[in-house]
Short mmCIF file of C-alpha atoms and ligand atoms in Angstrom, two decimals:
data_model
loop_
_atom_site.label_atom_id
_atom_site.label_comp_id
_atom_site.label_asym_id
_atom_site.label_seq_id
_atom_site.Cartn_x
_atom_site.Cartn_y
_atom_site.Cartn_z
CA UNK A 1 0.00 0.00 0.00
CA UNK A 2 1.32 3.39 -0.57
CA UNK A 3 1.20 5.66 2.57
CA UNK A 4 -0.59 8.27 0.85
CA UNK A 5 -4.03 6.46 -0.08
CA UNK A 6 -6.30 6.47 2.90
CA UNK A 7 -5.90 3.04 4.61
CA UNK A 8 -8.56 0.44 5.54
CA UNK A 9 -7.77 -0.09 9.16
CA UNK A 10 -8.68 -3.78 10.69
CA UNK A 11 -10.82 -3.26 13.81
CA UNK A 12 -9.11 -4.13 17.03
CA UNK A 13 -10.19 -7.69 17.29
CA UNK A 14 -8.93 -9.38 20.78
CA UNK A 15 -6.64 -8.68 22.83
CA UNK A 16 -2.95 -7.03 22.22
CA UNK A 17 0.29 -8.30 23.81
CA UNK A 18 2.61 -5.83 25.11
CA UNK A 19 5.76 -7.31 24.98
CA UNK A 20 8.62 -5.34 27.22
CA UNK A 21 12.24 -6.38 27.38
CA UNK A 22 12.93 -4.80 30.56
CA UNK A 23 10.57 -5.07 33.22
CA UNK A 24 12.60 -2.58 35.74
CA UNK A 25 10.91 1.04 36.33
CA UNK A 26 9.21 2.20 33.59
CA UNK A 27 7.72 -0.86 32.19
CA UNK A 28 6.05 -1.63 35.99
CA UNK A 29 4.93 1.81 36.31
CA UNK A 30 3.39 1.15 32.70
CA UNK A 31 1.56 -1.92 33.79
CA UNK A 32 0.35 -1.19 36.97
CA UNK A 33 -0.70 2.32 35.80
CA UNK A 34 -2.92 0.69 32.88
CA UNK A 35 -4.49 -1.97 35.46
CA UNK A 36 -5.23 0.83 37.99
CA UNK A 37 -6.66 2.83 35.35
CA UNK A 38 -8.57 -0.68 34.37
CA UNK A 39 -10.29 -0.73 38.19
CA UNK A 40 -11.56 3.41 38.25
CA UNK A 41 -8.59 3.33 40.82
CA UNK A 42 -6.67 6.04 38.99
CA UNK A 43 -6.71 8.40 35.66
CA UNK A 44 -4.84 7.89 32.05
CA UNK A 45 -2.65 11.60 32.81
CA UNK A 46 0.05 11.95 30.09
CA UNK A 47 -1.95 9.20 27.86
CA UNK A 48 -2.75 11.30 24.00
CA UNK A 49 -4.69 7.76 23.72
CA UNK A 50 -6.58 7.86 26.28
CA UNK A 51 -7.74 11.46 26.97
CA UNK A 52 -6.54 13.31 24.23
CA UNK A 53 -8.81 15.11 21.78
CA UNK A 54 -8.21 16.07 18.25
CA UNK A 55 -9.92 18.57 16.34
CA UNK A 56 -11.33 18.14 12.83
CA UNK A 57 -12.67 20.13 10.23
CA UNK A 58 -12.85 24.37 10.62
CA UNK A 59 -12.87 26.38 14.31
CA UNK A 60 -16.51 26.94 13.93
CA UNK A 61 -17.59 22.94 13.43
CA UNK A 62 -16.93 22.42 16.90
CA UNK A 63 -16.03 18.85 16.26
CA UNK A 64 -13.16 17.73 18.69
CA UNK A 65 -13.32 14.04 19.32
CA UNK A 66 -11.18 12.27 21.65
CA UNK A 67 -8.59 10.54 19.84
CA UNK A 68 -9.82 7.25 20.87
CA UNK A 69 -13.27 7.81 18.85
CA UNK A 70 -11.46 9.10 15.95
CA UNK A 71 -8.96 5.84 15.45
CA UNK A 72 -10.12 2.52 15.86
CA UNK A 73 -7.31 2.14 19.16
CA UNK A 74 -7.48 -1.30 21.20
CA UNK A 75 -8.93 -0.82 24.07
CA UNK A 76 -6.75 -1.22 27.51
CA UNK A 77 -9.17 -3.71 28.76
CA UNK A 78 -7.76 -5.58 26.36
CA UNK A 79 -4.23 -5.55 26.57
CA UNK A 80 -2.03 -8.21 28.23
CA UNK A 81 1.41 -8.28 29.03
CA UNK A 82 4.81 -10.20 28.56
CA UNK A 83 8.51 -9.36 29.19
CA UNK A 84 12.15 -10.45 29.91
CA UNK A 85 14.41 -9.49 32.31
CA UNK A 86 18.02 -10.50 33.48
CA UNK A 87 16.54 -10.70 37.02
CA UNK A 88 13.96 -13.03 38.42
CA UNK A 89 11.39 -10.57 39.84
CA UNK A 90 7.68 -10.40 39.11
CA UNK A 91 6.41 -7.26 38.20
CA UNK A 92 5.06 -6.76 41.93
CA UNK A 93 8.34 -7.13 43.07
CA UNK A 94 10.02 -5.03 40.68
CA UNK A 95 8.10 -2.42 41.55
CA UNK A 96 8.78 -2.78 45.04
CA UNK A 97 12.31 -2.47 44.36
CA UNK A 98 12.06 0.02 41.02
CA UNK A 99 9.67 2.40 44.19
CA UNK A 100 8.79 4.46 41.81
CA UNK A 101 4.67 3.84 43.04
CA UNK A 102 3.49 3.74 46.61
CA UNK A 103 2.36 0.47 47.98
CA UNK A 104 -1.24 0.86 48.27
CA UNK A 105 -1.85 1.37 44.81
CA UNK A 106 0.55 -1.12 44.06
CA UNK A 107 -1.57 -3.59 46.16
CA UNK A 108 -4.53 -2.88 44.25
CA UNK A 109 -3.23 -4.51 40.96
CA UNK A 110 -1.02 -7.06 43.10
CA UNK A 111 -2.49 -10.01 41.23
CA UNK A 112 -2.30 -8.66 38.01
CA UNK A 113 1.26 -8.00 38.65
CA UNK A 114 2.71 -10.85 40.25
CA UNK A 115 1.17 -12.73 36.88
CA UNK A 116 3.70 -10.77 34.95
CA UNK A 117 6.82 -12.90 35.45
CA UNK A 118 10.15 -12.59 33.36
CA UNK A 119 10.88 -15.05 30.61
CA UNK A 120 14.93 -15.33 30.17
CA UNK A 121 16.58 -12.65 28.96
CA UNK A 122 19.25 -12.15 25.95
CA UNK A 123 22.34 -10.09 27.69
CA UNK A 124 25.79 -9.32 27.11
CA UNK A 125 27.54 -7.52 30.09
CA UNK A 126 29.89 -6.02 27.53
CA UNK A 127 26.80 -4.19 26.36
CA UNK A 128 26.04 -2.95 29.81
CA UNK A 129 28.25 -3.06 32.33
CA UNK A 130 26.78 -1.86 35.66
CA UNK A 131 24.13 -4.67 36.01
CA UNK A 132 24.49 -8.67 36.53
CA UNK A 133 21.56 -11.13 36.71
CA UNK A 134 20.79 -14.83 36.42
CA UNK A 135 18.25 -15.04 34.51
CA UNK A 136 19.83 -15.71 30.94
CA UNK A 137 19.21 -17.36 27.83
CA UNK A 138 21.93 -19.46 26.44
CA UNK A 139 22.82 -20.35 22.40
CA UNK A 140 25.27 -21.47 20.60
CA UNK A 141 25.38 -18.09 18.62
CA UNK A 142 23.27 -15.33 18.40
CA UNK A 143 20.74 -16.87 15.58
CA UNK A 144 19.45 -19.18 17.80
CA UNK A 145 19.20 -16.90 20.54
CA UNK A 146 16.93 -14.62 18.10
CA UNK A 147 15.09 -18.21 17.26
CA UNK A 148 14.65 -18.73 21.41
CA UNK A 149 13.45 -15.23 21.65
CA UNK A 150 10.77 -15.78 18.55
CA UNK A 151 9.75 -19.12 20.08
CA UNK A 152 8.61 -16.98 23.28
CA UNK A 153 6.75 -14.37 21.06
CA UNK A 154 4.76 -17.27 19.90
CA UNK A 155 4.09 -19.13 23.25
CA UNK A 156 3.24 -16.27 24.61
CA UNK A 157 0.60 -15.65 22.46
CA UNK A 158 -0.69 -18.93 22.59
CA UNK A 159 -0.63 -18.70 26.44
CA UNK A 160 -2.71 -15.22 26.54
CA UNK A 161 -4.91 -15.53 23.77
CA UNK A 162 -2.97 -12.39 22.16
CA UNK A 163 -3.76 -11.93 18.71
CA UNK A 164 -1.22 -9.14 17.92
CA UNK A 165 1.57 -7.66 19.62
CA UNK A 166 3.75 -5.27 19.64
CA UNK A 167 7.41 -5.03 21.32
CA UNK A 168 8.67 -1.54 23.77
CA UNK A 169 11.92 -1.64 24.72
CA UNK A 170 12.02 -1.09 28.24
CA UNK A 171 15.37 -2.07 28.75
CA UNK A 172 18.44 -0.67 30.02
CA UNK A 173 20.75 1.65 27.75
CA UNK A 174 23.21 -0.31 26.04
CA UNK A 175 26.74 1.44 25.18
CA UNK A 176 27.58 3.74 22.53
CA UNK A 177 27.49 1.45 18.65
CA UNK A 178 27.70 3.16 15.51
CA UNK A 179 26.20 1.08 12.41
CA UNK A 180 28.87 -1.62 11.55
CA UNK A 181 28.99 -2.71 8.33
CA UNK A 182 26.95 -5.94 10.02
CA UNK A 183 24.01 -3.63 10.10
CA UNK A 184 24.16 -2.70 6.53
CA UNK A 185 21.65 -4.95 5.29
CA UNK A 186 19.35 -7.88 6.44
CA UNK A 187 21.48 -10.49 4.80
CA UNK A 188 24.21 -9.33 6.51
CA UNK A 189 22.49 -8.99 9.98
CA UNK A 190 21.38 -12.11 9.78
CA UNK A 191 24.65 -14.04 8.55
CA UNK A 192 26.16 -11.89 11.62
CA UNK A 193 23.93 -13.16 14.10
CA UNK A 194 25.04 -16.84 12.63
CA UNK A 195 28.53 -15.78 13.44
CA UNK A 196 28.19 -14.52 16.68
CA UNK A 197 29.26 -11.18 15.46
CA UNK A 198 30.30 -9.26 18.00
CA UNK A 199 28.46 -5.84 17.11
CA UNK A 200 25.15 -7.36 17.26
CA UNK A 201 23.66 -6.25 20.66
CA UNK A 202 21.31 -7.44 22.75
CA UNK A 203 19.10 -5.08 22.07
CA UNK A 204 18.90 -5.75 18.30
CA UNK A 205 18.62 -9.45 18.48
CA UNK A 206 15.04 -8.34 20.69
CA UNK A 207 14.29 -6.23 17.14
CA UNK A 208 15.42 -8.72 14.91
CA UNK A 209 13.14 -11.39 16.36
CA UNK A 210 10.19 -8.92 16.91
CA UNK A 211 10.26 -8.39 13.18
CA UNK A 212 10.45 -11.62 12.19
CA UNK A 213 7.23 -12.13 13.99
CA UNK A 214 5.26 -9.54 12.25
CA UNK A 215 5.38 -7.77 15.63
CA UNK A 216 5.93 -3.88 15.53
CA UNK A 217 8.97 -2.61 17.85
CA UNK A 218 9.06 0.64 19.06
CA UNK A 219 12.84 1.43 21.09
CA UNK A 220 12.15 3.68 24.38
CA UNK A 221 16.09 3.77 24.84
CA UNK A 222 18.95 5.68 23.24
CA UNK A 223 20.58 2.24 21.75
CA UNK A 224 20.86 1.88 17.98
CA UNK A 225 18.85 -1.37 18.16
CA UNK A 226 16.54 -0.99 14.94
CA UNK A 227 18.30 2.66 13.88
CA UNK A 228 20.30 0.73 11.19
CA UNK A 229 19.85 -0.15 7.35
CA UNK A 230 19.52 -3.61 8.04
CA UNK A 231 16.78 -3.36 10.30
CA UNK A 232 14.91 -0.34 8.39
CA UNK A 233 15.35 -2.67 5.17
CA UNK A 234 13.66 -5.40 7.18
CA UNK A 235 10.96 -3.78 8.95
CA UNK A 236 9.77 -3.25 5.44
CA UNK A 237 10.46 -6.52 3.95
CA UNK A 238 8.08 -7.82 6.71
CA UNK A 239 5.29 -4.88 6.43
CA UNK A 240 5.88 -4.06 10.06
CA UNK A 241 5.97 -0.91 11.79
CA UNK A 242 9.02 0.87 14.10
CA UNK A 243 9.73 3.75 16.02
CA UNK A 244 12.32 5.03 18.05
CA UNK A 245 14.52 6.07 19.91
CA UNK A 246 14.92 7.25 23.67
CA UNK A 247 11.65 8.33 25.63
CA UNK A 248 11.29 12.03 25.55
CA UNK A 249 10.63 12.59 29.16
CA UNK A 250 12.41 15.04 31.78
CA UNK A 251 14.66 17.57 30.86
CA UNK A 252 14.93 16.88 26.94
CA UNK A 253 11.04 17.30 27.00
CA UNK A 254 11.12 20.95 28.34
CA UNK A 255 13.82 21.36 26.66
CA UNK A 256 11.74 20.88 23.23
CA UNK A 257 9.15 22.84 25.42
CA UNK A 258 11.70 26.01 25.65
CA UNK A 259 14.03 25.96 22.59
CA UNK A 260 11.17 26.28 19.88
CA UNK A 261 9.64 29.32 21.80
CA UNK A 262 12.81 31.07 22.59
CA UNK A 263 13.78 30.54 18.59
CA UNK A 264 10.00 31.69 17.41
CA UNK A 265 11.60 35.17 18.87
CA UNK A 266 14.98 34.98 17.73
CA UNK A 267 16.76 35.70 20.45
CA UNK A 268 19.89 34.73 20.48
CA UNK A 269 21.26 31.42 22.42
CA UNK A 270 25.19 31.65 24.06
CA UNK A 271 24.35 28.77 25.75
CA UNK A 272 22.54 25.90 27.49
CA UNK A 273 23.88 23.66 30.85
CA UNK A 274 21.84 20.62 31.70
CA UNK A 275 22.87 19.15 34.84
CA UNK A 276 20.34 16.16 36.71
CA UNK A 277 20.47 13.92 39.68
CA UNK A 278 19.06 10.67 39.56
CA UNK A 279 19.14 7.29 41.38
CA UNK A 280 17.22 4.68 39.92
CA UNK A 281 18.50 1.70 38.48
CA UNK A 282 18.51 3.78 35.07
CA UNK A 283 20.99 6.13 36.66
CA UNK A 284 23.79 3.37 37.98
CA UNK A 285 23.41 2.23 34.41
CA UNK A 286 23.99 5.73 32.90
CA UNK A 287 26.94 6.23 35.08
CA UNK A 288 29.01 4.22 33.37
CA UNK A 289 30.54 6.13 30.19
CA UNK A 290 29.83 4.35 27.65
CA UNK A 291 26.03 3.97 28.02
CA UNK A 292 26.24 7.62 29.10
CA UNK A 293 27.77 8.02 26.07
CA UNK A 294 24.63 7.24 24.41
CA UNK A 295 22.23 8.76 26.35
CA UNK A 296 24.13 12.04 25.67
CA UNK A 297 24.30 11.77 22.00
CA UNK A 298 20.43 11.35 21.69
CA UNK A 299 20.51 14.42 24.47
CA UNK A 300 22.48 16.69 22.73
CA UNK A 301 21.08 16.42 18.85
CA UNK A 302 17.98 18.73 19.50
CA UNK A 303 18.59 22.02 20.14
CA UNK A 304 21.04 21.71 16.93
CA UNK A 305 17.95 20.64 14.94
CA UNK A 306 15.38 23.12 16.48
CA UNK A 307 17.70 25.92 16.61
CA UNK A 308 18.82 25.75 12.65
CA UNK A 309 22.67 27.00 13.18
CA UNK A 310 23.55 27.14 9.37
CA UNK A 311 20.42 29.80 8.82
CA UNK A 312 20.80 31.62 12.17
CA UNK A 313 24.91 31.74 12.50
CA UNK A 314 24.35 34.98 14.25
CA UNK A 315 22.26 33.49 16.91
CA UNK A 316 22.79 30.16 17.10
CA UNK A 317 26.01 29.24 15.26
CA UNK A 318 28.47 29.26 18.59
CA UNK A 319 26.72 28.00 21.69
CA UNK A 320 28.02 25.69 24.89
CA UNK A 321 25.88 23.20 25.58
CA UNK A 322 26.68 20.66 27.69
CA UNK A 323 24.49 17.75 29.52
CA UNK A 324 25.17 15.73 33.28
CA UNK A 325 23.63 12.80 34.77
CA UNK A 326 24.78 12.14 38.11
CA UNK A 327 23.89 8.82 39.78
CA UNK A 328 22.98 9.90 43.24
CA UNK A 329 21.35 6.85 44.73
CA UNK A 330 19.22 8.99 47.74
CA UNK A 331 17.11 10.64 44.53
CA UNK A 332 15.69 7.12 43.63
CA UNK A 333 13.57 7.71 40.50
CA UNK A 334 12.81 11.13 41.28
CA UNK A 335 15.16 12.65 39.28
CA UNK A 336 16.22 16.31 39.55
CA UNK A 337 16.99 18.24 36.61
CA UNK A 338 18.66 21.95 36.48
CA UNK A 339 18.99 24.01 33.14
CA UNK A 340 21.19 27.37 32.77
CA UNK A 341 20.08 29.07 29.61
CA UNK A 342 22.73 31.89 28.49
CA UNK A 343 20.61 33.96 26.08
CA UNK A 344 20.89 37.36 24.11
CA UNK A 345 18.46 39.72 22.96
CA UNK A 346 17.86 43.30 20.74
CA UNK A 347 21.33 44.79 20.75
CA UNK A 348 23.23 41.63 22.53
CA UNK A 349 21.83 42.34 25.63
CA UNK A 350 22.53 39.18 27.97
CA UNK A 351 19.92 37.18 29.86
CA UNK A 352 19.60 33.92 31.82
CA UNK A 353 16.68 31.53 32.18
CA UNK A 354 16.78 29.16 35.17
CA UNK A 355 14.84 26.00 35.45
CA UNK A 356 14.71 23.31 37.92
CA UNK A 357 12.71 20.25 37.35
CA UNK A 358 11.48 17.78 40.16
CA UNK A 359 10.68 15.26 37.93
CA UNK A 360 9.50 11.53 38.37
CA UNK A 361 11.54 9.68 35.51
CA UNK A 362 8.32 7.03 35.34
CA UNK A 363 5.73 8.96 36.09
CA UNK A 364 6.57 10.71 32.67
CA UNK A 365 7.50 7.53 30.64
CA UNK A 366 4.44 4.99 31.73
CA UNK A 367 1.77 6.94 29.65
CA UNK A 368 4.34 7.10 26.13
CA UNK A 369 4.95 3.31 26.59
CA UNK A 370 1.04 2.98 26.66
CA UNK A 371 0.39 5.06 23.61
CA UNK A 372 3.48 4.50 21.53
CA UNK A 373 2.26 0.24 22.48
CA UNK A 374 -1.58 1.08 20.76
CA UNK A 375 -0.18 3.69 18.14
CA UNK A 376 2.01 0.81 16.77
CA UNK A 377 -0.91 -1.36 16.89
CA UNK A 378 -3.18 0.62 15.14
CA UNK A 379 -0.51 1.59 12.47
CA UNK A 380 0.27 -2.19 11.72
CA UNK A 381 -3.76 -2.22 11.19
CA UNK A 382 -3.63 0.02 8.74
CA UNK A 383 -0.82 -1.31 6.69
CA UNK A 384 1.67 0.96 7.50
CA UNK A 385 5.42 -0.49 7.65
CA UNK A 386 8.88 1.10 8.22
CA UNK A 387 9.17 3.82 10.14
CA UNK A 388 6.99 5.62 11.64
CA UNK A 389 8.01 9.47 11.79
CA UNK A 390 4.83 10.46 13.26
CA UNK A 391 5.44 9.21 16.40
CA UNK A 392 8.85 11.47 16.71
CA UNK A 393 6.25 13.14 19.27
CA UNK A 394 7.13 10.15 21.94
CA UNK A 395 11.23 10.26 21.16
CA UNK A 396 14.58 12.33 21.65
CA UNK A 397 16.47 11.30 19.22
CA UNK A 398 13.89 10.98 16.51
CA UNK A 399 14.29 8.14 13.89
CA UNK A 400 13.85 9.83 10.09
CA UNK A 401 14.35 8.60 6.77
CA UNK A 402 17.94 8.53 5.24
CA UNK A 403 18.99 11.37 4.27
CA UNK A 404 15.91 13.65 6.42
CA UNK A 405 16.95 15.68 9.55
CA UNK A 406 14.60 14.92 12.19
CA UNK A 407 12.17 17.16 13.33
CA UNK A 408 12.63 17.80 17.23
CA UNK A 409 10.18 20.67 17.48
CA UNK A 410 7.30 18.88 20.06
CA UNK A 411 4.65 21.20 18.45
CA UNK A 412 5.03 20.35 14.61
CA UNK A 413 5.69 16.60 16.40
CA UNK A 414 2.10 16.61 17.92
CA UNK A 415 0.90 18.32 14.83
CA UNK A 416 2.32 15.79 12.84
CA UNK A 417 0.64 12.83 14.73
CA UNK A 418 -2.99 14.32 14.58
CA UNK A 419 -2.58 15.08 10.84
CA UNK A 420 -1.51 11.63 10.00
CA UNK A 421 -4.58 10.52 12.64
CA UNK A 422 -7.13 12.98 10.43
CA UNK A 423 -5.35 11.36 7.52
CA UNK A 424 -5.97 7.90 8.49
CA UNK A 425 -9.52 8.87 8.63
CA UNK A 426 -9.90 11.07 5.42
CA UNK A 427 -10.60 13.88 7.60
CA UNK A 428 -9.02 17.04 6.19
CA UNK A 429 -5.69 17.80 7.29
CA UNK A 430 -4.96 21.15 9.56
CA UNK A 431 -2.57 23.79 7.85
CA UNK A 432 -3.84 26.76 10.47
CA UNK A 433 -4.14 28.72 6.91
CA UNK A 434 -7.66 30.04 8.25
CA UNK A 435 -7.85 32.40 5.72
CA UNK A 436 -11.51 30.85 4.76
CA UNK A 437 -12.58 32.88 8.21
CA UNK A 438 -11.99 36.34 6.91
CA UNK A 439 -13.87 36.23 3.35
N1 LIG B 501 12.16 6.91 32.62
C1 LIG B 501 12.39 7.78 31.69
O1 LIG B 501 11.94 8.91 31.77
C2 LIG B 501 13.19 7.38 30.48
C3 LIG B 501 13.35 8.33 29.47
C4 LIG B 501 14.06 7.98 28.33
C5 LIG B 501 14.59 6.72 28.22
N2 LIG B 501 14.45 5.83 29.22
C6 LIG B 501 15.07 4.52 29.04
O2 LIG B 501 14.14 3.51 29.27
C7 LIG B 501 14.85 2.35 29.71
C8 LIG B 501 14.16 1.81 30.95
O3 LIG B 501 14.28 2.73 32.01
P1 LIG B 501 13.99 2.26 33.50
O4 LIG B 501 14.04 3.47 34.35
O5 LIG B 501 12.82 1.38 33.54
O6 LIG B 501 15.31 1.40 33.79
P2 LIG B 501 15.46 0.16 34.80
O7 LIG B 501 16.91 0.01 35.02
O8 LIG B 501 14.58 0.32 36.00
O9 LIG B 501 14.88 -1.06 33.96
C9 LIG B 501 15.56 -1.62 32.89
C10 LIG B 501 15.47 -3.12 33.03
O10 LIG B 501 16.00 -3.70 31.84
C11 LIG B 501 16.64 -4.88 32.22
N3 LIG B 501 17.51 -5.29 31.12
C12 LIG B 501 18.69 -4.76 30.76
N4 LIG B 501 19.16 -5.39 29.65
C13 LIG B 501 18.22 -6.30 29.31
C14 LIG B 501 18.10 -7.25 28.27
N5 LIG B 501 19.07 -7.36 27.35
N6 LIG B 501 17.00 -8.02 28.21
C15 LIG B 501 16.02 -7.90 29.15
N7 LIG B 501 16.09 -7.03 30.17
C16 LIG B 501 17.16 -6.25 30.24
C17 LIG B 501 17.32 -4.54 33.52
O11 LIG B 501 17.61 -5.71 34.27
C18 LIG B 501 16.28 -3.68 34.20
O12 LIG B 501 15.43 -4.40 35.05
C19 LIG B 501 16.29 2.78 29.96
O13 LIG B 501 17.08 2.45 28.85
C20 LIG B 501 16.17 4.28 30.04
O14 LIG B 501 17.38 4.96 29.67
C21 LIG B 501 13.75 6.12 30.35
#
């Protein structure tokens, strides 16, 4: 199908498998936010899916249905869940330890959690350092660990009664990879995972598997995982969908909040400090280089993009900017961000911005997993395949065709998901023209 006629979308017919490698902070907070929500016990905040509205056709139609009415979504009642992990917790106790959520709502979706148990993980330590476990899948080389991994996909579904799924990585950062030339092409990928090669991470063998089970993968961390040509080439091959990469959550997310507004003004941008303190599991991963390494490549790449250096040299083409994370165990998952903004106005004048952010790292990331899981469903019901750019909304480090920068700006982002929503429905698109008001 080309991506330009208006799909026929499946209905959501029984239930959807969320699939999570990585059941640690995020992807507990996820489930036990969706089964609360499930019991009246709490509300969807943060969730475009579930309370978001979208508005279609002129200002004076008054027509602003919630998203959910628009697109045929699944409905949460309906989802069911599977993961790996390296450790042996269930979700209950993951949570526990991950104490991100207080234990009396966490007792109200006990049994629902302690159902949610870990099938055996694929892990390298080389791949990330900072954590050990014992629950690990073995293989004589990393095809048949890809094989074990597709084998669960399928069990699991027979177990739950899924008829689709999709894949989030949950997982933990993974250090810094460029694209080898093992990630050039599917062929190659897959004769490297034959050979053991030793660029293929973890991460991507997850992908690799996920694909080859028609199952649509959406990456919540900085790693490369499906951000290479062999992977793009495949998700294709297969008609699935992907997304990625690296939640857009704390500071990054205010940071797309600020940039585009200061820029709408042109002033003028000397520079921008990004310090946080965090002390989740997420953070004693992160404090190792390497995966910091990562984490501050996807950081750093959008205020280049938003700010547009090469048209605005005058402005933009010489700031500092520099990004932190300190592991600081007392701050748990309530991470503390601070940003220094150097900035210049009319005649150079100097001025500073100051923010400080008492953020909850999962609290912010539970409702993207939710929607990015039943965006990727819907998108795979509708045909779509490859990647999906209008979900750049969800991500810092936005995945983009070859050759296309990637828009970091959240407000074309969000635009860009509700147009492709009115799209899907042959509702007309929304240029804010409104010239049709005045005649
Ligand atoms: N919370 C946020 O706001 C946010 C924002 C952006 C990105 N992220 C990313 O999301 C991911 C999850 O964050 P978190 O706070 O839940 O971290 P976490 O450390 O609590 O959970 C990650 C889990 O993944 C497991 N794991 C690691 N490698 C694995 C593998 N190969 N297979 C299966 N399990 C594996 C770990 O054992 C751990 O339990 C991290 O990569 C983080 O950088 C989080």
């Amino acid at each position: 199908m080309s991506v330009r006629e208006i799909p026929n979308i499946a209905p959501p017919e029984g239930k959807l498998g969320v699939l999570l490698p990585g059941l640690g902070a995020v992807s507990t907070t996820f489930i036990a936010g969706v089964e609360a929500v499930k019991k009246g016990k709490a509300e969807p905040v943060g969730s475009l899916t579930q309370i978001g509205h979208v508005r279609l056709g002129k200002r004076t139609e008054d027509r602003n249905p919630l998203i959910k009415e628009l697109v045929p979504l699944t409905d949460i009642s309906n989802l069911v869940y599977g993961g790996w992990d390296i450790y042996e917790d269930n979700c209950y106790d993951a949570a526990l330890n991950a104490g991100v959520l207080q234990c009396d709502l966490l007792d109200q979706v006990k049994a629902e959690m302690q159902a949610v148990t870990p099938m055996p993980a694929v892990f390298e330590h080389r791949f990330v350092t900072r954590i050990d476990g014992p629950n690990i899948k073995k293989g004589a080389n990393k095809m048949e660990l890809a094989e074990a991994l597709i084998d669960d996909i399928r069990n699991f579904k027979q177990r739950t009664g899924a008829a689709r799924a999709v894949m989030v990585w949950c997982g933990s950062t993974e250090i810094f990879q460029k694209p080898g030339d093992v990630h050039q092409s599917p062929a190659a990928f897959e004769r490297g995972l034959a050979e053991n090669d030793p660029e293929i991470a973890p991460s991507q063998i997850y992908a690799y598997a996920a694909l080859k089970s028609g199952v649509p993968f959406a990456n919540g961390a900085p790693n490369l995982t499906v951000d290479t040509p062999a992977l793009i080439a495949l998700s294709k091959a297969e008609g699935v969908p992907i997304a990625g990469k690296d939640y857009k959550t704390g500071q990054t997310f205010i940071k797309t909040l600020l940039a585009p507004g200061l820029k709408s003004r042109l002033l003028g941008l000397d520079g921008w400090f990004s310090t946080n303190i965090l002390g989740n599991r997420d953070g004693e991963v992160l404090d190792d280089p390497d995966s910091f390494k990562t984490k501050e490549e996807s950081k750093l790449s959008a205020l280049d993009v938003i700010f547009q250096p090469k048209l605005y040299p005058e402005l933009y083409g010489d700031f500092d900017h520099k990004v932190r994370i300190n592991y600081y165990p007392p701050r748990g998952d309530n991470k503390e961000g601070w940003d220094n903004i150097d900035i210049f106005g009319w005649l150079g004048y100097k001025m500073q911005i100051k923010v400080n952010f008492l953020c909850r790292d999962s609290i912010l990331a539970a409702p993207l997993v939710l929607d990015l899981a039943l965006f990727l469903d819907l998108a795979q019901r509708a045909g779509m395949s490859g990647i999906l750019e209008w979900l750049s909304f969800y991500f810092k480090s936005p995945m983009a065709a070859q050759g296309l920068y990637p828009e970091h700006d959240i407000f074309i982002q969000l635009m860009k998901l509700k147009n492709t929503l009115r799209w899907m429905k042959g509702e007309d698109l929304i240029t804010h023209l409104g010239l049709e008001y005045y005649d």
